[in-house]
Coordinates of C-alpha atoms in Angstrom, one line a residue:
Chain A
M1 CA -13.3 -26.6 -32.2
A2 CA -12.7 -25.8 -28.6
E3 CA -9.8 -27.5 -27.0
R4 CA -10.7 -30.3 -24.7
L5 CA -9.8 -29.2 -21.1
G6 CA -8.8 -30.9 -17.9
F7 CA -9.1 -29.4 -14.5
V8 CA -7.3 -30.9 -11.5
G9 CA -8.0 -29.5 -8.0
L10 CA -11.6 -28.4 -7.3
G11 CA -11.1 -26.5 -3.9
I12 CA -12.5 -23.2 -3.0
M13 CA -10.8 -21.6 -6.0
G14 CA -10.8 -24.4 -8.4
K15 CA -14.4 -25.4 -8.3
P16 CA -15.8 -22.1 -9.5
M17 CA -13.0 -21.7 -12.0
A18 CA -13.9 -25.1 -13.5
R19 CA -17.5 -24.0 -13.6
N20 CA -16.7 -20.9 -15.6
L21 CA -14.8 -22.9 -18.1
L22 CA -17.9 -25.2 -18.4
Q23 CA -20.1 -22.2 -18.8
A24 CA -17.8 -20.7 -21.5
G25 CA -18.6 -23.8 -23.5
F26 CA -15.5 -25.9 -23.1
P27 CA -15.6 -29.7 -22.7
V28 CA -14.0 -30.1 -19.3
T29 CA -12.8 -33.4 -17.6
V30 CA -12.2 -32.9 -13.8
H31 CA -10.4 -34.6 -11.2
S32 CA -10.1 -33.8 -7.4
R33 CA -9.5 -35.5 -4.1
G34 CA -12.9 -34.4 -2.6
R35 CA -15.8 -36.4 -4.1
G36 CA -18.4 -33.6 -3.5
P37 CA -17.2 -31.0 -5.9
V38 CA -16.5 -33.6 -8.6
E39 CA -20.1 -34.9 -8.4
E40 CA -21.3 -31.2 -8.4
L41 CA -19.5 -30.4 -11.7
V42 CA -20.3 -33.7 -13.4
A43 CA -24.0 -32.9 -12.7
E44 CA -23.3 -29.6 -14.6
G45 CA -21.9 -31.3 -17.5
A46 CA -18.3 -32.1 -16.7
S47 CA -16.7 -35.5 -17.3
Q48 CA -14.8 -37.3 -14.5
G49 CA -11.3 -38.4 -14.6
S50 CA -10.1 -41.1 -12.1
S51 CA -6.5 -39.7 -11.8
P52 CA -4.4 -36.8 -13.3
A53 CA -3.0 -39.2 -15.9
D54 CA -6.6 -40.3 -16.7
V55 CA -7.6 -36.6 -17.3
A56 CA -4.5 -36.1 -19.5
R57 CA -5.3 -39.0 -21.7
V58 CA -8.5 -37.3 -23.0
T59 CA -7.7 -33.7 -23.0
D60 CA -5.4 -31.2 -24.7
V61 CA -4.9 -28.6 -22.1
V62 CA -4.9 -29.4 -18.4
I63 CA -5.2 -26.7 -15.7
T64 CA -4.1 -27.4 -12.1
M65 CA -5.2 -25.5 -9.0
L66 CA -3.6 -27.0 -6.0
P67 CA -2.7 -25.9 -2.4
D68 CA 1.1 -26.1 -2.4
T69 CA 4.3 -27.0 -4.2
P70 CA 4.3 -30.7 -3.2
D71 CA 0.8 -31.2 -4.5
V72 CA 1.8 -29.8 -7.8
E73 CA 4.8 -31.9 -8.1
E74 CA 2.7 -35.0 -7.4
V75 CA 0.0 -34.2 -9.9
L76 CA 2.5 -33.1 -12.6
L77 CA 5.3 -35.7 -12.1
G78 CA 3.8 -38.5 -10.0
E79 CA 5.0 -42.0 -11.1
G80 CA 2.1 -43.7 -13.1
D81 CA -0.6 -41.3 -12.2
G82 CA 1.0 -37.9 -12.9
L83 CA 0.1 -35.8 -16.0
R84 CA 3.6 -36.2 -17.4
A85 CA 3.2 -40.0 -17.6
A86 CA 0.1 -39.7 -19.8
A87 CA -0.1 -36.4 -21.6
A88 CA 0.5 -36.5 -25.4
P89 CA 3.4 -34.4 -26.9
G90 CA 2.0 -31.1 -28.0
S91 CA -0.4 -30.9 -25.0
L92 CA -0.4 -27.9 -22.6
V93 CA -0.4 -27.7 -18.7
I94 CA -1.5 -24.4 -17.0
D95 CA -0.6 -24.6 -13.3
M96 CA -2.5 -21.8 -11.6
S97 CA -1.5 -22.7 -8.1
T98 CA 0.8 -20.4 -6.2
I99 CA 4.1 -22.2 -5.7
D100 CA 7.9 -21.6 -5.5
P101 CA 9.1 -19.9 -8.7
G102 CA 12.3 -22.1 -8.9
R103 CA 10.3 -25.3 -8.6
A104 CA 7.7 -24.0 -11.2
R105 CA 10.8 -23.6 -13.6
S106 CA 11.9 -27.2 -12.9
F107 CA 8.5 -28.6 -13.5
A108 CA 8.3 -26.8 -16.7
S109 CA 11.6 -28.2 -17.9
A110 CA 10.7 -31.8 -16.8
L111 CA 7.4 -31.5 -18.9
D112 CA 9.3 -30.0 -21.8
Q113 CA 11.4 -33.1 -22.0
K114 CA 8.3 -35.0 -23.1
G115 CA 7.1 -32.2 -25.4
I116 CA 4.5 -31.0 -23.0
A117 CA 4.3 -27.2 -22.7
M118 CA 3.8 -25.6 -19.4
L119 CA 2.6 -22.1 -18.1
D120 CA 2.7 -20.9 -14.5
A121 CA -0.4 -18.8 -14.2
P122 CA -1.1 -18.0 -10.5
V123 CA -4.0 -15.7 -9.7
S124 CA -5.0 -13.0 -7.4
G125 CA -8.5 -11.8 -6.6
G126 CA -9.7 -14.6 -4.1
E127 CA -12.8 -16.7 -4.1
R128 CA -14.9 -13.8 -5.4
G129 CA -12.7 -13.3 -8.3
A130 CA -12.8 -17.0 -9.1
I131 CA -16.6 -17.0 -8.9
E132 CA -17.0 -13.9 -11.0
G133 CA -14.4 -14.8 -13.5
T134 CA -12.5 -11.5 -12.7
L135 CA -9.2 -12.9 -11.4
S136 CA -5.9 -11.3 -12.1
V137 CA -3.7 -13.9 -13.8
M138 CA 0.2 -13.6 -13.9
V139 CA 1.6 -15.9 -16.6
G140 CA 5.1 -17.2 -17.1
G141 CA 6.1 -19.3 -20.0
P142 CA 6.6 -19.4 -23.8
T143 CA 4.7 -16.9 -26.0
D144 CA 3.1 -19.5 -28.2
A145 CA 1.8 -21.4 -25.0
F146 CA 0.4 -18.1 -23.6
E147 CA -1.4 -17.3 -26.9
R148 CA -2.8 -20.8 -27.0
A149 CA -3.9 -20.4 -23.4
L150 CA -5.6 -16.9 -23.7
P151 CA -9.1 -18.1 -24.7
V152 CA -9.2 -20.4 -21.6
L153 CA -7.7 -17.7 -19.2
R154 CA -10.2 -15.1 -20.6
A155 CA -13.0 -17.3 -19.2
L156 CA -11.3 -17.1 -15.7
G157 CA -9.9 -13.6 -15.3
S158 CA -10.2 -10.0 -16.4
N159 CA -6.6 -8.9 -16.0
I160 CA -4.2 -11.3 -17.8
V161 CA -0.5 -10.4 -18.0
H162 CA 2.2 -12.3 -19.8
V163 CA 5.1 -11.4 -17.4
G164 CA 7.9 -13.4 -18.9
G165 CA 9.5 -16.9 -19.3
A166 CA 8.9 -20.0 -17.1
G167 CA 8.5 -19.0 -13.4
A168 CA 7.8 -15.3 -14.1
G169 CA 4.2 -15.7 -13.2
Q170 CA 5.2 -17.1 -9.8
V171 CA 7.7 -14.4 -9.3
A172 CA 4.9 -11.8 -10.0
K173 CA 2.6 -13.6 -7.6
A174 CA 5.3 -13.7 -4.9
C175 CA 5.7 -9.9 -5.4
N176 CA 2.0 -9.5 -5.2
Q177 CA 1.9 -11.3 -1.8
L178 CA 4.7 -9.4 -0.5
V179 CA 3.0 -6.0 -1.3
V180 CA -0.4 -7.2 -0.2
G181 CA 0.9 -8.5 3.1
A182 CA 3.1 -5.5 3.9
T183 CA 0.3 -3.1 3.1
I184 CA -2.1 -4.8 5.3
E185 CA 0.4 -4.7 8.1
A186 CA 1.1 -1.0 7.5
V187 CA -2.7 -0.2 7.5
A188 CA -3.1 -2.3 10.7
E189 CA -0.2 -0.5 12.4
A190 CA -1.6 2.9 11.4
L191 CA -5.2 2.2 12.5
A192 CA -4.0 0.7 15.8
L193 CA -1.9 3.8 16.4
A194 CA -4.9 6.0 15.7
E195 CA -7.0 3.9 18.1
R196 CA -4.5 4.0 20.9
S197 CA -4.1 7.8 20.4
G198 CA -7.7 8.2 21.0
V199 CA -8.4 9.1 17.4
D200 CA -11.2 7.6 15.4
P201 CA -9.6 5.3 12.9
A202 CA -12.5 5.5 10.6
K203 CA -11.7 9.2 10.3
V204 CA -8.1 8.5 9.7
R205 CA -8.9 6.0 7.0
E206 CA -11.2 8.4 5.3
A207 CA -8.4 11.2 5.5
L208 CA -5.7 8.7 4.1
L209 CA -7.9 7.5 1.2
G210 CA -7.6 11.1 -0.3
G211 CA -3.9 11.0 -0.7
F212 CA -0.7 9.0 -1.3
A213 CA -1.6 6.5 1.3
A214 CA -4.5 5.3 -0.7
S215 CA -4.6 1.7 -1.7
K216 CA -7.0 -1.1 -2.4
I217 CA -6.0 -2.5 1.0
L218 CA -6.7 0.7 2.9
E219 CA -10.2 0.7 1.2
V220 CA -11.2 -2.9 1.6
H221 CA -9.0 -4.4 4.5
G222 CA -9.0 -1.1 6.3
Q223 CA -12.8 -1.3 6.5
R224 CA -12.7 -4.9 7.5
M225 CA -10.3 -3.9 10.5
L226 CA -12.8 -1.1 11.5
D227 CA -15.7 -3.5 11.4
R228 CA -13.7 -6.3 13.2
S229 CA -15.0 -8.5 10.2
F230 CA -12.4 -11.3 9.6
E231 CA -14.4 -13.7 7.6
P232 CA -12.1 -14.8 4.8
G233 CA -11.5 -13.3 2.1
F234 CA -8.0 -14.7 2.1
R235 CA -6.9 -16.8 4.9
V236 CA -4.0 -16.0 7.2
R237 CA -2.8 -19.7 7.0
L238 CA -2.5 -19.4 3.1
H239 CA -0.7 -16.0 3.2
R240 CA 1.7 -17.5 5.7
K241 CA 2.3 -20.3 3.1
D242 CA 2.9 -17.6 0.4
A243 CA 5.1 -15.6 2.7
R244 CA 7.4 -18.6 3.0
I245 CA 7.5 -18.8 -0.8
V246 CA 8.3 -15.0 -0.9
M247 CA 11.1 -15.5 1.6
D248 CA 12.5 -18.7 -0.2
A249 CA 12.4 -16.9 -3.6
A250 CA 14.2 -13.9 -2.2
R251 CA 16.8 -16.1 -0.5
E252 CA 17.3 -18.0 -3.8
V253 CA 18.3 -14.9 -5.8
G254 CA 19.8 -12.9 -2.8
A255 CA 17.2 -10.3 -2.7
S256 CA 16.7 -8.2 0.5
T257 CA 13.2 -8.1 2.0
P258 CA 13.8 -6.5 5.4
S259 CA 10.1 -5.2 6.0
F260 CA 8.4 -8.3 4.6
A261 CA 10.5 -10.4 6.9
V262 CA 8.6 -8.8 9.8
V263 CA 5.4 -9.3 8.0
E264 CA 6.1 -13.0 7.6
G265 CA 6.9 -13.2 11.3
Q266 CA 3.5 -11.5 12.2
L267 CA 1.7 -14.0 10.0
E268 CA 3.4 -16.9 11.7
R269 CA 2.5 -15.3 15.2
L270 CA -1.1 -15.1 14.2
V271 CA -1.4 -18.7 12.9
D272 CA 0.3 -19.7 16.2
A273 CA -2.2 -17.7 18.1
G274 CA -5.0 -19.7 16.4
G275 CA -5.9 -17.1 13.7
G276 CA -5.0 -19.2 10.7
E277 CA -8.6 -19.4 9.4
L278 CA -9.3 -15.7 9.7
D279 CA -9.0 -13.2 6.9
H280 CA -5.4 -11.7 6.7
A281 CA -6.9 -8.3 7.9
A282 CA -6.8 -9.9 11.3
L283 CA -3.0 -9.0 11.4
I284 CA -4.4 -6.0 13.4
T285 CA -5.4 -8.1 16.3
L286 CA -1.8 -8.7 17.0
L287 CA -1.2 -5.0 17.7
E288 CA -4.1 -4.5 20.1
G289 CA -2.5 -6.4 23.0
A290 CA 0.7 -4.3 22.5
Chain B
M1 CA -15.8 40.6 5.1
A2 CA -13.0 38.2 4.6
E3 CA -10.8 37.5 7.7
R4 CA -7.4 39.0 7.7
L5 CA -4.9 36.3 7.3
G6 CA -1.3 35.9 8.5
F7 CA 1.1 33.2 7.0
V8 CA 4.4 32.3 8.7
G9 CA 6.8 30.1 7.0
L10 CA 7.2 30.6 3.2
G11 CA 9.2 27.4 2.3
I12 CA 8.6 25.0 -0.6
M13 CA 5.1 24.3 0.7
G14 CA 4.3 27.6 2.4
K15 CA 5.0 29.9 -0.5
P16 CA 2.5 28.5 -3.0
M17 CA 0.0 28.1 -0.1
A18 CA 0.1 31.8 0.8
R19 CA -0.1 32.6 -2.9
N20 CA -3.3 30.6 -3.1
L21 CA -4.7 32.5 -0.3
L22 CA -3.9 35.8 -2.0
Q23 CA -5.5 34.6 -5.2
A24 CA -8.7 33.5 -3.4
G25 CA -9.0 37.2 -2.3
F26 CA -7.9 37.1 1.3
P27 CA -5.7 40.0 2.6
V28 CA -2.5 38.2 3.7
T29 CA 0.4 39.4 5.9
V30 CA 3.4 37.1 5.6
H31 CA 6.5 36.4 7.6
S32 CA 9.5 34.1 6.8
R33 CA 13.2 33.8 7.6
G34 CA 14.1 33.8 3.9
R35 CA 13.7 37.4 2.4
G36 CA 13.3 36.1 -1.2
P37 CA 9.8 34.6 -0.9
V38 CA 8.6 37.4 1.3
E39 CA 9.5 40.0 -1.4
E40 CA 7.9 37.8 -4.0
L41 CA 4.5 37.6 -2.3
V42 CA 4.7 41.3 -1.3
A43 CA 5.0 42.0 -5.0
E44 CA 1.9 39.9 -5.5
G45 CA -0.1 41.9 -3.0
A46 CA 0.7 40.5 0.4
S47 CA 1.8 42.7 3.3
Q48 CA 4.9 42.1 5.3
G49 CA 5.2 41.3 9.1
S50 CA 8.6 41.7 10.8
S51 CA 8.0 38.9 13.3
P52 CA 5.3 36.3 14.2
A53 CA 4.1 38.7 16.8
D54 CA 3.9 41.6 14.3
V55 CA 1.8 39.3 12.0
A56 CA -0.5 38.5 14.9
R57 CA -1.2 42.1 15.7
V58 CA -2.7 42.9 12.4
T59 CA -4.6 39.6 11.6
D60 CA -7.5 37.4 12.7
V61 CA -6.2 33.9 11.6
V62 CA -2.6 33.0 11.4
I63 CA -1.4 30.0 9.4
T64 CA 2.0 28.5 10.3
M65 CA 4.0 26.1 7.9
L66 CA 7.3 25.2 9.4
P67 CA 9.8 22.5 9.2
D68 CA 9.8 20.9 12.6
T69 CA 8.4 21.0 16.1
P70 CA 10.9 23.3 17.6
D71 CA 10.3 25.9 14.9
V72 CA 6.6 25.8 15.6
E73 CA 7.1 26.2 19.3
E74 CA 9.4 29.1 18.7
V75 CA 6.9 30.9 16.4
L76 CA 3.8 30.1 18.6
L77 CA 5.2 30.5 22.0
G78 CA 8.6 32.4 21.6
E79 CA 8.9 35.2 24.3
G80 CA 8.1 38.6 22.9
D81 CA 8.2 37.7 19.3
G82 CA 5.8 34.7 19.3
L83 CA 2.2 34.6 18.2
R84 CA 0.9 34.0 21.7
A85 CA 2.5 37.1 23.0
A86 CA 0.5 39.3 20.5
A87 CA -2.4 37.6 19.2
A88 CA -5.8 39.0 20.4
P89 CA -8.2 36.6 22.4
G90 CA -10.7 35.2 19.8
S91 CA -8.0 34.8 17.1
L92 CA -7.2 31.5 15.5
V93 CA -3.9 29.8 14.7
I94 CA -3.8 27.0 12.0
D95 CA -0.7 25.1 12.2
M96 CA -0.2 23.2 9.1
S97 CA 3.4 21.9 9.9
T98 CA 3.9 18.1 10.6
I99 CA 4.9 17.9 14.2
D100 CA 4.5 15.6 17.2
P101 CA 0.9 15.1 18.1
G102 CA 1.6 15.3 21.8
R103 CA 3.4 18.7 21.4
A104 CA 0.6 19.9 19.1
R105 CA -1.8 19.2 22.0
S106 CA 0.4 21.2 24.4
F107 CA 0.7 24.1 22.1
A108 CA -3.2 24.1 21.7
S109 CA -3.6 24.3 25.4
A110 CA -0.9 27.0 25.9
L111 CA -2.8 29.2 23.4
D112 CA -6.1 28.3 24.8
Q113 CA -5.1 29.9 28.0
K114 CA -5.0 33.2 26.3
G115 CA -8.2 32.8 24.4
I116 CA -6.5 31.9 21.1
A117 CA -8.0 28.8 19.3
M118 CA -5.8 26.5 17.6
L119 CA -6.2 23.8 14.9
D120 CA -3.5 21.3 13.9
A121 CA -3.9 20.8 10.1
P122 CA -1.0 19.1 8.5
V123 CA -1.3 18.3 4.8
S124 CA -0.2 15.6 2.3
G125 CA 0.1 16.0 -1.4
G126 CA 3.6 17.6 -1.6
E127 CA 4.8 20.7 -3.6
R128 CA 2.4 19.9 -6.5
G129 CA -0.6 19.8 -4.2
A130 CA 0.4 23.0 -2.5
I131 CA 0.8 24.7 -5.9
E132 CA -2.4 23.4 -7.3
G133 CA -4.4 23.8 -4.1
T134 CA -5.2 20.1 -4.0
L135 CA -3.7 19.2 -0.7
S136 CA -5.3 16.6 1.7
V137 CA -5.7 18.3 5.1
M138 CA -6.1 16.5 8.2
V139 CA -7.5 18.7 10.9
G140 CA -7.6 18.4 14.7
G141 CA -9.2 20.8 17.1
P142 CA -12.7 22.2 18.2
T143 CA -15.5 22.1 15.7
D144 CA -16.3 25.9 15.8
A145 CA -12.7 26.5 15.0
F146 CA -12.8 24.0 12.2
E147 CA -15.8 25.6 10.7
R148 CA -14.3 29.0 10.9
A149 CA -11.1 27.7 9.1
L150 CA -13.0 25.9 6.4
P151 CA -13.2 28.8 3.9
V152 CA -9.3 29.3 4.2
L153 CA -8.6 25.6 4.0
R154 CA -10.7 25.2 0.9
A155 CA -8.4 27.6 -0.9
L156 CA -5.5 25.3 -0.1
G157 CA -6.8 21.7 -0.4
S158 CA -9.4 19.5 -1.9
N159 CA -9.7 16.9 0.7
I160 CA -10.3 18.4 4.1
V161 CA -11.2 16.0 7.0
H162 CA -11.9 16.9 10.5
V163 CA -10.4 14.1 12.2
G164 CA -11.0 14.9 15.9
G165 CA -9.9 17.1 18.7
A166 CA -6.5 18.7 19.3
G167 CA -3.7 16.6 18.0
A168 CA -5.9 14.4 16.0
G169 CA -4.7 16.0 12.7
Q170 CA -1.2 15.2 13.6
V171 CA -2.0 11.7 14.5
A172 CA -3.7 11.2 11.1
K173 CA -0.6 12.7 9.5
A174 CA 1.6 10.2 11.4
C175 CA -0.6 7.4 10.2
N176 CA -0.3 8.7 6.6
Q177 CA 3.5 8.8 6.8
L178 CA 3.6 5.4 8.3
V179 CA 1.4 3.9 5.5
V180 CA 3.2 5.9 2.6
G181 CA 6.7 4.9 4.0
A182 CA 5.8 1.2 4.5
T183 CA 4.1 1.0 1.1
I184 CA 7.1 2.5 -0.7
E185 CA 9.4 0.1 1.1
A186 CA 7.1 -2.9 0.2
V187 CA 6.9 -1.9 -3.5
A188 CA 10.7 -1.4 -3.6
E189 CA 11.3 -4.9 -2.1
A190 CA 8.9 -6.4 -4.6
L191 CA 10.4 -4.8 -7.6
A192 CA 13.9 -5.4 -6.6
L193 CA 12.9 -9.2 -6.0
A194 CA 11.5 -9.3 -9.6
E195 CA 14.7 -7.7 -11.0
R196 CA 17.0 -10.0 -9.1
S197 CA 14.8 -13.1 -10.4
G198 CA 15.3 -12.0 -13.9
V199 CA 11.7 -10.8 -14.4
D200 CA 10.8 -7.4 -15.9
P201 CA 9.7 -5.3 -13.0
A202 CA 7.6 -3.2 -15.3
K203 CA 5.5 -6.2 -16.2
V204 CA 5.3 -7.0 -12.4
R205 CA 3.9 -3.5 -11.6
E206 CA 1.5 -3.8 -14.4
A207 CA 0.1 -7.2 -13.2
L208 CA 0.0 -6.0 -9.6
L209 CA -1.9 -2.8 -10.4
G210 CA -4.9 -5.0 -11.4
G211 CA -5.4 -6.5 -8.0
F212 CA -5.3 -6.1 -4.3
A213 CA -1.7 -4.9 -4.5
A214 CA -2.9 -1.8 -6.3
S215 CA -2.0 1.6 -4.5
K216 CA -1.2 5.2 -5.4
I217 CA 2.4 4.4 -4.4
L218 CA 2.8 1.5 -6.8
E219 CA 1.4 3.6 -9.5
V220 CA 3.5 6.8 -8.9
H221 CA 6.5 5.6 -6.8
G222 CA 6.6 2.3 -8.6
Q223 CA 7.0 4.2 -11.9
R224 CA 9.7 6.4 -10.4
M225 CA 11.6 3.3 -9.3
L226 CA 11.5 1.8 -12.8
D227 CA 12.7 5.1 -14.3
R228 CA 15.3 5.6 -11.6
S229 CA 13.9 9.1 -11.3
F230 CA 14.4 10.3 -7.8
E231 CA 13.9 14.0 -8.2
P232 CA 11.7 15.0 -5.3
G233 CA 8.6 14.8 -4.8
F234 CA 9.1 14.2 -1.1
R235 CA 12.6 14.2 0.3
V236 CA 14.0 11.2 2.3
R237 CA 15.4 13.6 4.8
L238 CA 11.8 15.0 5.5
H239 CA 10.4 11.4 5.6
R240 CA 13.0 10.4 8.1
K241 CA 11.9 13.5 10.3
D242 CA 8.3 12.2 10.0
A243 CA 9.2 8.7 10.7
R244 CA 10.7 9.9 14.0
I245 CA 7.5 11.6 14.8
V246 CA 5.6 8.3 14.0
M247 CA 7.8 6.3 16.3
D248 CA 7.8 8.8 19.1
A249 CA 3.9 9.0 18.8
A250 CA 3.7 5.3 18.9
R251 CA 6.0 4.9 21.9
E252 CA 4.0 7.7 23.8
V253 CA 0.7 5.6 23.6
G254 CA 2.3 2.2 23.6
A255 CA 1.3 1.3 20.0
S256 CA 3.3 -1.4 18.2
T257 CA 4.7 -0.6 14.8
P258 CA 7.0 -3.6 14.1
S259 CA 7.1 -3.2 10.3
F260 CA 7.4 0.5 10.3
A261 CA 10.3 0.3 12.6
V262 CA 12.2 -1.3 9.8
V263 CA 11.1 1.3 7.3
E264 CA 12.5 4.0 9.7
G265 CA 15.8 2.3 9.9
Q266 CA 15.8 2.1 6.0
L267 CA 15.2 5.9 5.9
E268 CA 18.1 6.5 8.4
R269 CA 20.4 4.4 6.4
L270 CA 19.6 6.2 3.1
V271 CA 20.2 9.6 4.7
D272 CA 23.5 8.3 6.1
A273 CA 24.3 7.0 2.6
G274 CA 23.9 10.6 1.3
G275 CA 20.4 10.2 -0.2
G276 CA 18.6 12.6 2.1
E277 CA 17.8 15.0 -0.8
L278 CA 16.3 12.3 -3.1
D279 CA 12.8 11.3 -3.4
H280 CA 11.7 8.6 -1.0
A281 CA 11.1 6.2 -3.9
A282 CA 14.9 5.9 -3.7
L283 CA 14.5 3.5 -0.9
I284 CA 14.8 0.9 -3.5
T285 CA 18.5 1.7 -4.0
L286 CA 19.3 0.3 -0.6
L287 CA 18.0 -3.0 -1.9
E288 CA 20.1 -3.3 -5.0
G289 CA 23.5 -3.7 -3.3
A290 CA 22.0 -6.7 -1.4

């Protein structure tokens, strides 16, 4: 019999993910701050839980998809209302939010004390990946929990990698956000240099796609830069949040990230300039007034 | 009848390129500082010229493939011995070296005064691309010269883009070296962060290849970093030279390259630390003592 699933956090990412689980045939109990998405999913067959604890009481596996580390802490460990207060020993929590790796590890050990297993399983692929069920999922935690979670994760993503123990999924996600942010900035600097030099940046993109400079970012975000099309996609504000996670994670282990430190600064500048709700390809706009 | 070709500069790149032209059936007259490569190609059917001017006297199209801007200036404009002194009006020079875009433009106009057309046509793809004839070629210059050069370039590369007027090929190459350098640095920072966090960098690379962080560099240079395999490939010393070209080109037009400035600094540090002859994937070694 399919495990009874809970889903906490029905935002831009969470809502389509919960929908994919329903459509895969899982019984799903949902909880979210916003009433709209809850009602939508209940109309599609989900049950409603009045709190994270309430969801935990009637499910075996609870997925959380929340904005930031403090939200996850509240939902997991909140006094009275949190998952930990109500989940049965032997149940599993899969946190798919992007949070600090060190905190993910502490949350896992706090749940473990009550016999609740936890996986950190942040994703990449954005809203489109969430809707289409083609997310990349980077998983940290024990192997038996990973294997138990696989049928659930397969309804959400197409590239699922068990990276290592607790926190390893968040480390991989931090690495992902580092590489994505730095590559966007590099492509932006190159296309802005071409433009300033009087050379057609579209031709430069085309030439570069044929060699070692080729990347998914040059292809997708490079095109957005040429089109001046900054509808998200992935918002600058959220990438800044993730950039802080990267820098904190690096500081914590004494890792050196000299070029990403510049990228973090650019993300901050763009938020300060009012660009927080744009797609992160908008980093190029900072270079144009140079 | 096939045009009579000249080839000046038979280094790691130039020698296999000249060989590909011979094998494509062009008559080729070669000149180079090193005697070894000249004798090798003469044994394979090339003629020998005693100076760039000497080459120009007996050919219609001369290709130059030289280490740096001053070398190109010497070969193109050198008093007495240079191509300009001897090439007939109506002949074509294709400079495939990587040099400063602004200087490429001046060389083109100096040749133009004598009725000699010039293309700047730097390449990417490295020694392997030169041997296999699969280089990416980024071309700047007049359209008629580009069309005349195409049969020649097709014997050398598989991705040939006419980027724009004089200097545009060098601008595209500068953009290429910017993106390649910055992406290598980003991948290095990410894999070093994973390692320091106790997470298997091979798993992180695997997870990241499935999403927006995917790039040719993550694939190829990421693997070199995991294997600690720093046989070049492309040497740090040469990437540092190209990084200076990028920074000069950016300064010249007032373009902002904040993240690449850090990458240039890392390349300098690595040369100073004795790593100039390693592959540029060795940028990761600077992060490991952090």
